[in-house]
XYZ file of C-alpha atoms in Angstrom:
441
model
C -1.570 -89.195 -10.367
C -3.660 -90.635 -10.420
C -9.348 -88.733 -7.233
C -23.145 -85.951 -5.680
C -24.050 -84.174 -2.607
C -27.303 -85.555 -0.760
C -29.583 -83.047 1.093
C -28.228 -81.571 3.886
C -28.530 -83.534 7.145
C -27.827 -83.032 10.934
C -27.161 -86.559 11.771
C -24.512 -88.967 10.551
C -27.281 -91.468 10.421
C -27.858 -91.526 6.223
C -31.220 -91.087 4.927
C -32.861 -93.479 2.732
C -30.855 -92.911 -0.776
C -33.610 -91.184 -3.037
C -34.967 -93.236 -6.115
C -32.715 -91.611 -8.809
C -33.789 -91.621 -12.092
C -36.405 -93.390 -14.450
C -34.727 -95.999 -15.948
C -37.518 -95.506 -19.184
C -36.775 -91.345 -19.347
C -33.708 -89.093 -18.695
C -33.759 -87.832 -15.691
C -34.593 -84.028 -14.722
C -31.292 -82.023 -15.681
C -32.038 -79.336 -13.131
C -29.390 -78.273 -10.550
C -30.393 -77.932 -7.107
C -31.032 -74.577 -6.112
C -27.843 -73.827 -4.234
C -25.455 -76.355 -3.636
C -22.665 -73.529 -1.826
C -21.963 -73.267 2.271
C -20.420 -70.767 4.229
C -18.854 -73.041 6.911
C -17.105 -76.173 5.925
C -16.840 -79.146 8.712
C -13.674 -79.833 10.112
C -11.785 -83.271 9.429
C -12.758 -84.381 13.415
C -16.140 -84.284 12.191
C -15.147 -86.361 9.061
C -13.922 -88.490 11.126
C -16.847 -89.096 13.720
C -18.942 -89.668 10.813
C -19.988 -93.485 10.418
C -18.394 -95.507 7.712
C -15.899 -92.443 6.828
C -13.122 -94.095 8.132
C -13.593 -97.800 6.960
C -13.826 -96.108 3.146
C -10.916 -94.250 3.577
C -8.878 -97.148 5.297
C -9.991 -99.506 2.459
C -8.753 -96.735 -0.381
C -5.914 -96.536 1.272
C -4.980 -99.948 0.934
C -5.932 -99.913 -2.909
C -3.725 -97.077 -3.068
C -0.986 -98.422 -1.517
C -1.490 -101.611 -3.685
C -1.852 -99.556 -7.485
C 1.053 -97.758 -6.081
C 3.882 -100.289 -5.467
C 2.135 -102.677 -8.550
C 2.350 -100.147 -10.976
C 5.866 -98.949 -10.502
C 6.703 -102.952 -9.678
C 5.251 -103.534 -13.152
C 6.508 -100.784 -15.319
C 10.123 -101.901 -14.167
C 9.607 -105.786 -14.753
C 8.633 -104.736 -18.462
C 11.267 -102.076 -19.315
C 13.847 -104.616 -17.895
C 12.098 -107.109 -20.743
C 11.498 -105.177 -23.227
C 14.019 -102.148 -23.002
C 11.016 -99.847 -24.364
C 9.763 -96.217 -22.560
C 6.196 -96.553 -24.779
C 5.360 -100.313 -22.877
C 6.928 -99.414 -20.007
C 4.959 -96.545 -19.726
C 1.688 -98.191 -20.784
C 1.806 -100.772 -18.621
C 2.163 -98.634 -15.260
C -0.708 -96.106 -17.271
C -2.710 -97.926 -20.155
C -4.776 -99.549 -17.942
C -6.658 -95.909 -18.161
C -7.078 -95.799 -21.824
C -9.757 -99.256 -20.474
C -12.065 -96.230 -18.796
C -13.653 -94.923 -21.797
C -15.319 -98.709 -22.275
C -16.212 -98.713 -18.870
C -17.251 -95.026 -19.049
C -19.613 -96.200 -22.649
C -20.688 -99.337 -20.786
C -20.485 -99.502 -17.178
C -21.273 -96.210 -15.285
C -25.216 -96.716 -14.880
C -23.824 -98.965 -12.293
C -22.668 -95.914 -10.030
C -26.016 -95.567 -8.245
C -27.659 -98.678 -9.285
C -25.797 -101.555 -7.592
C -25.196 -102.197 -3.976
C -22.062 -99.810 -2.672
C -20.433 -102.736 -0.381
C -20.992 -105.556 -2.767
C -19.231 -103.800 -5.592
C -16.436 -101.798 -3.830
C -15.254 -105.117 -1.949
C -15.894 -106.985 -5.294
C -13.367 -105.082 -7.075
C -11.259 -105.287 -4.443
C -11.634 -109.146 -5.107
C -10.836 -109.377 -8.492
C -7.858 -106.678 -8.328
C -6.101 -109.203 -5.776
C -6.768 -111.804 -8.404
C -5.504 -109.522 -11.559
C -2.302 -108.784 -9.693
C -1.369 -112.301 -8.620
C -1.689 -113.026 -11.960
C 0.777 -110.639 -13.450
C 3.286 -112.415 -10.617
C 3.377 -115.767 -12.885
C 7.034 -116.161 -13.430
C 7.137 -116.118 -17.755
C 3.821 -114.582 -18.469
C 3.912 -112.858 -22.061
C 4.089 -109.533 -22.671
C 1.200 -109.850 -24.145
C -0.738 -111.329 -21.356
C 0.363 -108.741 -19.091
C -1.503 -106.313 -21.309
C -4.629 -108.121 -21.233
C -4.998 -108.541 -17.435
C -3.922 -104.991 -16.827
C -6.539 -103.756 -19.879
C -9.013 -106.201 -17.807
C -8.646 -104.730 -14.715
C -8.800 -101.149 -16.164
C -12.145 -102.037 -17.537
C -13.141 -103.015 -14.016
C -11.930 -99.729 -11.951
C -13.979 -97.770 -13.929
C -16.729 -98.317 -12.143
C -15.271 -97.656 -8.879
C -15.125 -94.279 -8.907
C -18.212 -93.295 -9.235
C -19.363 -95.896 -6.843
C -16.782 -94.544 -4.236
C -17.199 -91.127 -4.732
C -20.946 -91.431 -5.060
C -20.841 -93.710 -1.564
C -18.906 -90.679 0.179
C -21.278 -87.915 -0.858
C -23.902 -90.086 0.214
C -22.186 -90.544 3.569
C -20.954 -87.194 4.308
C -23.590 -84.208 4.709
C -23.838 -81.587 1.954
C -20.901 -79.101 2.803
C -18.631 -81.931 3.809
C -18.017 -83.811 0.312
C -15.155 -81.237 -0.440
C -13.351 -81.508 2.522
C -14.139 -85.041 2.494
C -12.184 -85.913 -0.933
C -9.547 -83.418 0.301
C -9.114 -86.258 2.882
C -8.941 -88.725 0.549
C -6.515 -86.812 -2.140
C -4.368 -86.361 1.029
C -4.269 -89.719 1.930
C -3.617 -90.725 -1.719
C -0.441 -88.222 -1.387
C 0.522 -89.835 1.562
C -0.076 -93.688 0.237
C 1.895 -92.738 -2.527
C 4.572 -91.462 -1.492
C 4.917 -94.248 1.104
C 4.152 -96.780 -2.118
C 7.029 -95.335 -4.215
C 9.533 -95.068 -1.870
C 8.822 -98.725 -0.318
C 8.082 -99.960 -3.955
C 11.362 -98.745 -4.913
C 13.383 -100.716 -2.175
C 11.102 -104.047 -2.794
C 12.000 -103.779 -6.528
C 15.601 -103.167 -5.607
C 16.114 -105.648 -2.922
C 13.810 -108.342 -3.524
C 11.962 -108.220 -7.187
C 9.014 -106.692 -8.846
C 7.222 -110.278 -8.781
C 7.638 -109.875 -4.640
C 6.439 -106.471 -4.796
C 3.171 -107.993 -6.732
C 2.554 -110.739 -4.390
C 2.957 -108.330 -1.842
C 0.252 -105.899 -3.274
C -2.289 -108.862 -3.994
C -2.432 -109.068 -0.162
C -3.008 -105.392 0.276
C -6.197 -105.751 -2.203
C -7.092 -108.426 0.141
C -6.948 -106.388 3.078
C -8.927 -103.896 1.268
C -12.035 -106.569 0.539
C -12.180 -107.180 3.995
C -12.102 -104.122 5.332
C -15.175 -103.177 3.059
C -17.020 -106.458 3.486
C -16.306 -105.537 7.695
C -16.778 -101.370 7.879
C -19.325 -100.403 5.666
C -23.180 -101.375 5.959
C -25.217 -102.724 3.182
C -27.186 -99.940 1.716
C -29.407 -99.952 -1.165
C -28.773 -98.771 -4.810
C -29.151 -95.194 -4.709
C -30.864 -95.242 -8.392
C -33.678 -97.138 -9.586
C -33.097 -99.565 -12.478
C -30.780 -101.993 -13.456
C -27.623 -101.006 -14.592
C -27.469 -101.087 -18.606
C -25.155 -99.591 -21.654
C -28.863 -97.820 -22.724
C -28.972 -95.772 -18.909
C -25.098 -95.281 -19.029
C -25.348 -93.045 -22.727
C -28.669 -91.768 -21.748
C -27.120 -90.108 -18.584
C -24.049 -89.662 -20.211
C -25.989 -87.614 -22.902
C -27.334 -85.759 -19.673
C -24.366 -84.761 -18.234
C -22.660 -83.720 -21.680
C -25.826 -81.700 -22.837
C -24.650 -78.423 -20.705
C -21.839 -76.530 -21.682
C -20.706 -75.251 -18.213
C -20.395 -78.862 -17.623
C -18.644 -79.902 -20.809
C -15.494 -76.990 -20.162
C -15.552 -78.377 -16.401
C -15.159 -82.264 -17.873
C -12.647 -80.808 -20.116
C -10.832 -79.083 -17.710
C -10.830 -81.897 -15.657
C -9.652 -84.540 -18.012
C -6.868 -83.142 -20.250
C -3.987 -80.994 -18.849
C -4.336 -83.645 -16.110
C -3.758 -86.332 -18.064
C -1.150 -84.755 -20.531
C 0.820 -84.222 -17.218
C 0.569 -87.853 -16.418
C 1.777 -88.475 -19.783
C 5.419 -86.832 -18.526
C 4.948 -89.190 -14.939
C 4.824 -92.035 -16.796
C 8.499 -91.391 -18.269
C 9.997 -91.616 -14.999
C 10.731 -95.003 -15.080
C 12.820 -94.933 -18.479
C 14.063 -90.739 -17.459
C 15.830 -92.383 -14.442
C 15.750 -95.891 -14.061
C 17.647 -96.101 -10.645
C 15.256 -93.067 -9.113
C 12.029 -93.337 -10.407
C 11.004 -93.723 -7.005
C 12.187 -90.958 -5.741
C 10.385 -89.269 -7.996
C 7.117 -90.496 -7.935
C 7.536 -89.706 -4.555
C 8.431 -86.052 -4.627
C 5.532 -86.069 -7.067
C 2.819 -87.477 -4.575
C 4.265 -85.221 -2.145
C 3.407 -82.039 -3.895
C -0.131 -83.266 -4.895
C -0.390 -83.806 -1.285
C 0.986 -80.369 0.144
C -1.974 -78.935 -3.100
C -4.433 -80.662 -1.942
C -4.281 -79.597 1.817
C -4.122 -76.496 0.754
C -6.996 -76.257 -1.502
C -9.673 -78.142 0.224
C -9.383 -77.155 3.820
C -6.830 -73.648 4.330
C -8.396 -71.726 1.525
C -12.060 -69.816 1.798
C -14.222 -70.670 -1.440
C -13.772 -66.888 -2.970
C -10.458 -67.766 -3.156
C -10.564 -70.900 -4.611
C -12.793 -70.425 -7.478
C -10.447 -68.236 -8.975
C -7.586 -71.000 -8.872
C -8.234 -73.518 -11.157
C -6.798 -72.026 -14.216
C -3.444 -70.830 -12.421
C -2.880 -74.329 -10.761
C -3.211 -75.935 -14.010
C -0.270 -73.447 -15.399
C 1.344 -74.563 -12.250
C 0.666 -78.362 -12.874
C 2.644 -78.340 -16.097
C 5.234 -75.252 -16.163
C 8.134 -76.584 -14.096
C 8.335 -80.106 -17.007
C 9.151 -77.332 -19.262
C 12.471 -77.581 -17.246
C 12.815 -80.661 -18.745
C 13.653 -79.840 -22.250
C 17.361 -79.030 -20.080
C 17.477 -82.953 -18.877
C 18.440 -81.866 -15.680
C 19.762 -84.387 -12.875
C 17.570 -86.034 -10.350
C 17.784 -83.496 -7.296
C 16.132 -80.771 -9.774
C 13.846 -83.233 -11.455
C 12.646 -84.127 -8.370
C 12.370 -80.261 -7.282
C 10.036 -79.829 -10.448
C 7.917 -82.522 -10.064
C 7.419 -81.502 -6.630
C 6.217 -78.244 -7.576
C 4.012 -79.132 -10.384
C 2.199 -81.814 -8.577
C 0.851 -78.776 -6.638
C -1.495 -77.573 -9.208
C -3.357 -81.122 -9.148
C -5.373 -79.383 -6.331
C -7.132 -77.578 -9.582
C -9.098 -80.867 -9.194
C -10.855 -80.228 -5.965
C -10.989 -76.467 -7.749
C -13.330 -78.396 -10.715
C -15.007 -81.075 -8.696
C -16.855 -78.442 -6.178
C -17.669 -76.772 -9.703
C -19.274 -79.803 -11.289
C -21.026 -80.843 -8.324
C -22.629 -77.169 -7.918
C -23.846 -77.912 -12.085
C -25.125 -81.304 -11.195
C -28.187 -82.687 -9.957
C -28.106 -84.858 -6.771
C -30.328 -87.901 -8.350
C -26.574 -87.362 -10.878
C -24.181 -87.464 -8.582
C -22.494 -90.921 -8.495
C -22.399 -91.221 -12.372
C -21.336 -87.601 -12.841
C -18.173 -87.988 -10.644
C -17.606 -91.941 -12.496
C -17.603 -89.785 -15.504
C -15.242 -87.345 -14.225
C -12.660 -90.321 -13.001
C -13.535 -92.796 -16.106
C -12.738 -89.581 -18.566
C -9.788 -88.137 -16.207
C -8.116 -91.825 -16.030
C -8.293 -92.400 -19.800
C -6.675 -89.684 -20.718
C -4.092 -90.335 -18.272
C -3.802 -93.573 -20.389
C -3.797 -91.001 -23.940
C -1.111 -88.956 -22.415
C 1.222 -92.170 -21.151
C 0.654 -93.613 -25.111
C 1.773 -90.009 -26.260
C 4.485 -89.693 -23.800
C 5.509 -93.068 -24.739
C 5.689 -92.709 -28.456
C 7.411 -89.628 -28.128
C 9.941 -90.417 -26.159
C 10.337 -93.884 -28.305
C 11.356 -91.409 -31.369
C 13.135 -88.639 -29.143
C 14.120 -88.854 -25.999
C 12.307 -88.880 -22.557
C 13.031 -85.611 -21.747
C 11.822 -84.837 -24.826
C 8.297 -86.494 -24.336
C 8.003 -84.501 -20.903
C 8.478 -81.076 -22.570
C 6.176 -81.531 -25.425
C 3.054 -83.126 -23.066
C 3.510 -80.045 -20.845
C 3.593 -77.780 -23.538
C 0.068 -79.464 -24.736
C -1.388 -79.424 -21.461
C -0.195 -75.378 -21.139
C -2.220 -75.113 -24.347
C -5.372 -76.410 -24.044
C -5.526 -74.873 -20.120
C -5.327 -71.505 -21.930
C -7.526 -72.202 -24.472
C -10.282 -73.862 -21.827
C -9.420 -70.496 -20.001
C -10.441 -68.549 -22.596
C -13.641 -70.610 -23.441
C -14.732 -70.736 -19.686
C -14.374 -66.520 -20.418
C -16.500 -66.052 -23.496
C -19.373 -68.881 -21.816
C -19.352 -66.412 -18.538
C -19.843 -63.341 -20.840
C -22.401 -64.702 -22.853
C -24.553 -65.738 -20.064
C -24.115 -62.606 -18.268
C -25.534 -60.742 -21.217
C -28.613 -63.013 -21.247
C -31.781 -63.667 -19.776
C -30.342 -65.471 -16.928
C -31.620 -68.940 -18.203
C -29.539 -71.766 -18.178
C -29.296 -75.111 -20.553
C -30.392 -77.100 -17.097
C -33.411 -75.272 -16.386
C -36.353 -76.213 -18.833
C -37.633 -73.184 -20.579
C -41.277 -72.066 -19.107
């Protein structure tokens, strides 16, 4: 399922974006001081707050458009090809196109102009998808545009999610993204259930038309409702100031577990979504949408009814929760408890907003933008790993049989993250209380 906090600020009017790093040095790995808040703003505030909306409306649309494209897809090759593993890798291997863009690409996060590249890849989404509508287009061409565009929404996360710390003030970025996980729920569930009955009534070709207008609507919206602000880096965006920050952001092992933790039971879990299609071929929809509308009932619940003490405590038992009820799987049971299950462990994606308050309290502000474009470049690639592993699995077994088995992976390495995240927090407690982001005096 497929989700850099500024100084704080008492007016919604955005301060000039600092200058970021050096593009000839690595830039200072040193946390802010304290990046934690007592009070969080409610989502009326969120909502007064200029350009909030416009970014939110615009998301929604892409939303909507992945949505309906990706399950419009996924059908239109399983009906050609009879085959779980394409089927599945054509509504997920787009992802696996991340780690390029996450080698290559993610400099650009805070160096280019927010508008200009948001409604840019708007542009050239509504162009992808109106190509994968040509009547006859190869199997093999259908791979290449969806690869393509993979390679080019890995940059949009961390200029998004960048763009929305920088718009928000510093204790609203959490309830902010809750916003925007929420409305992903909600877009998704809508998607499913209305890409369902365009597949069924009309055709998946429709449903991609349809969605190439969506990404349209999206472009404009962006071009209309957001201002042009600067870069908030320095620097021209290059493959030498994507691994040199990179290199940054990996260097500290608090961060490393957090990546980890943020990139693989999630994405071994998506492995088991992307099965859906060839599980039940008539109900899919259904339960993508009982899917979405767990993450969304998780992600409400995590990022605005429960107090911080409470939440940093959660992330490990929402992952268990995110991958226990596939394990029901292994029975093939019929769609009403499927769709119960996936329900259920869609709640434990909220572990995301659980690890994203965590990395941005390890993170530097000058890091922000490229540290969450790492986080959804890493997080959507191995969404694309776990659909290729569901895939094959359930190409040699069965897909009920691929859904238990990526569960039982992504129960595994939760545990053992778990129990790595235990022996870090005991080694720095018996310490000097020096940490691998603050340079030694």
């Amino acid at each position: 399922m497929p989700n850099t906090e500024p100084p704080p600020r008492t007016s919604p009017t955005p301060p000039v974006a600092p200058a970021g790093p050096s593009p000839d040095r690595p830039p200072s790995d040193r946390p802010p001081a304290d990046r934690s808040s007592s009070a969080r703003p409610g989502y009326r505030t969120l909502f007064r707050t200029a350009e909030f909306a416009p970014l939110l409306l615009a998301t929604a649309a892409h939303t909507a458009a992945q949505t309906v494209s990706g399950l419009a897809l996924g059908t239109l090759v399983y009906r050609a090809t009879d085959s779980p593993l394409l089927s599945a890798l054509s509504m997920f291997g787009p992802s696996l196109a991340q780690v390029l863009g996450a080698a290559l690409l993610l400099s650009g996060s805070d160096r280019l102009r927010p508008r200009a590249a948001l409604a840019g890849i708007s542009l050239s989404f509504a162009a992808g998808t109106a190509v994968l509508a040509l009547p006859g287009l190869p199997i093999a061409a259908v791979f290449a545009v969806v690869l393509a565009l993979g390679l080019i929404a890995s940059l949009g996360g961390g200029v998004r999610w960048g763009l929305l710390n920088e718009i928000l003030t510093k204790d609203g970025y959490l309830p902010g993204r809750s916003v925007f996980n929420m409305m992903s729920g909600i877009m998704q569930i809508t998607g499913y259930a209305a890409g369902g009955v365009l597949v069924a009534v009309l055709s998946p070709r429709t449903a991609l038309l349809l969605t190439t207008a969506l990404h349209l609507a999206a472009a404009l919206v962006l071009r209309l409702g957001l201002t042009a602000r600067p870069p908030r880096a320095a620097g021209r965006p290059s493959v030498a100031a994507t691994w040199r920050t990179n290199a940054v952001l990996w260097s500290a092992r608090p961060r490393r577990l957090t990546y980890l933790g943020l990139w693989i039971p999630n994405g071994l879990v998506v492995g088991c979504e992307s099965l859906y299609v060839s599980y039940a071929p008539d109900a899919a929809g259904t339960l993508f949408a009982c899917a979405a509308l767990g993450m969304l009932a998780g992600d409400a619940t995590v990022g605005r009814l429960l107090p911080q003490r409470v939440r940093a405590r959660l992330a490990t038992p929402l992952l268990v929760l995110l991958a226990a009820p596939y394990a029901a799987f292994a029975l093939r049971p019929a769609v009403p408890l499927a769709a119960v299950c996936v329900a259920l462990a869609s709640v434990g994606f909220g572990a995301s907003l659980v690890q994203q308050e965590r990395l941005m309290a390890l993170t530097p502000d000058e890091l922000g933008g490229h540290a969450l474009g790492l986080h959804s470049a890493g997080m959507l690639t191995m969404q694309g790993v776990g659909a290729a592993l569901a895939g094959a699995v359930a190409q040699l077994t069965s897909p009920a049989a691929g859904m238990t088995a990526m569960a039982a992976a992504s129960l595994a390495v939760t545990l053992a993250l778990a129990a790595a995240g235990r022996r870090e927090g005991g080694i720095r407690r018996g310490r000097e209380p020096r940490t691998a982001d603050r340079p030694a005096r």
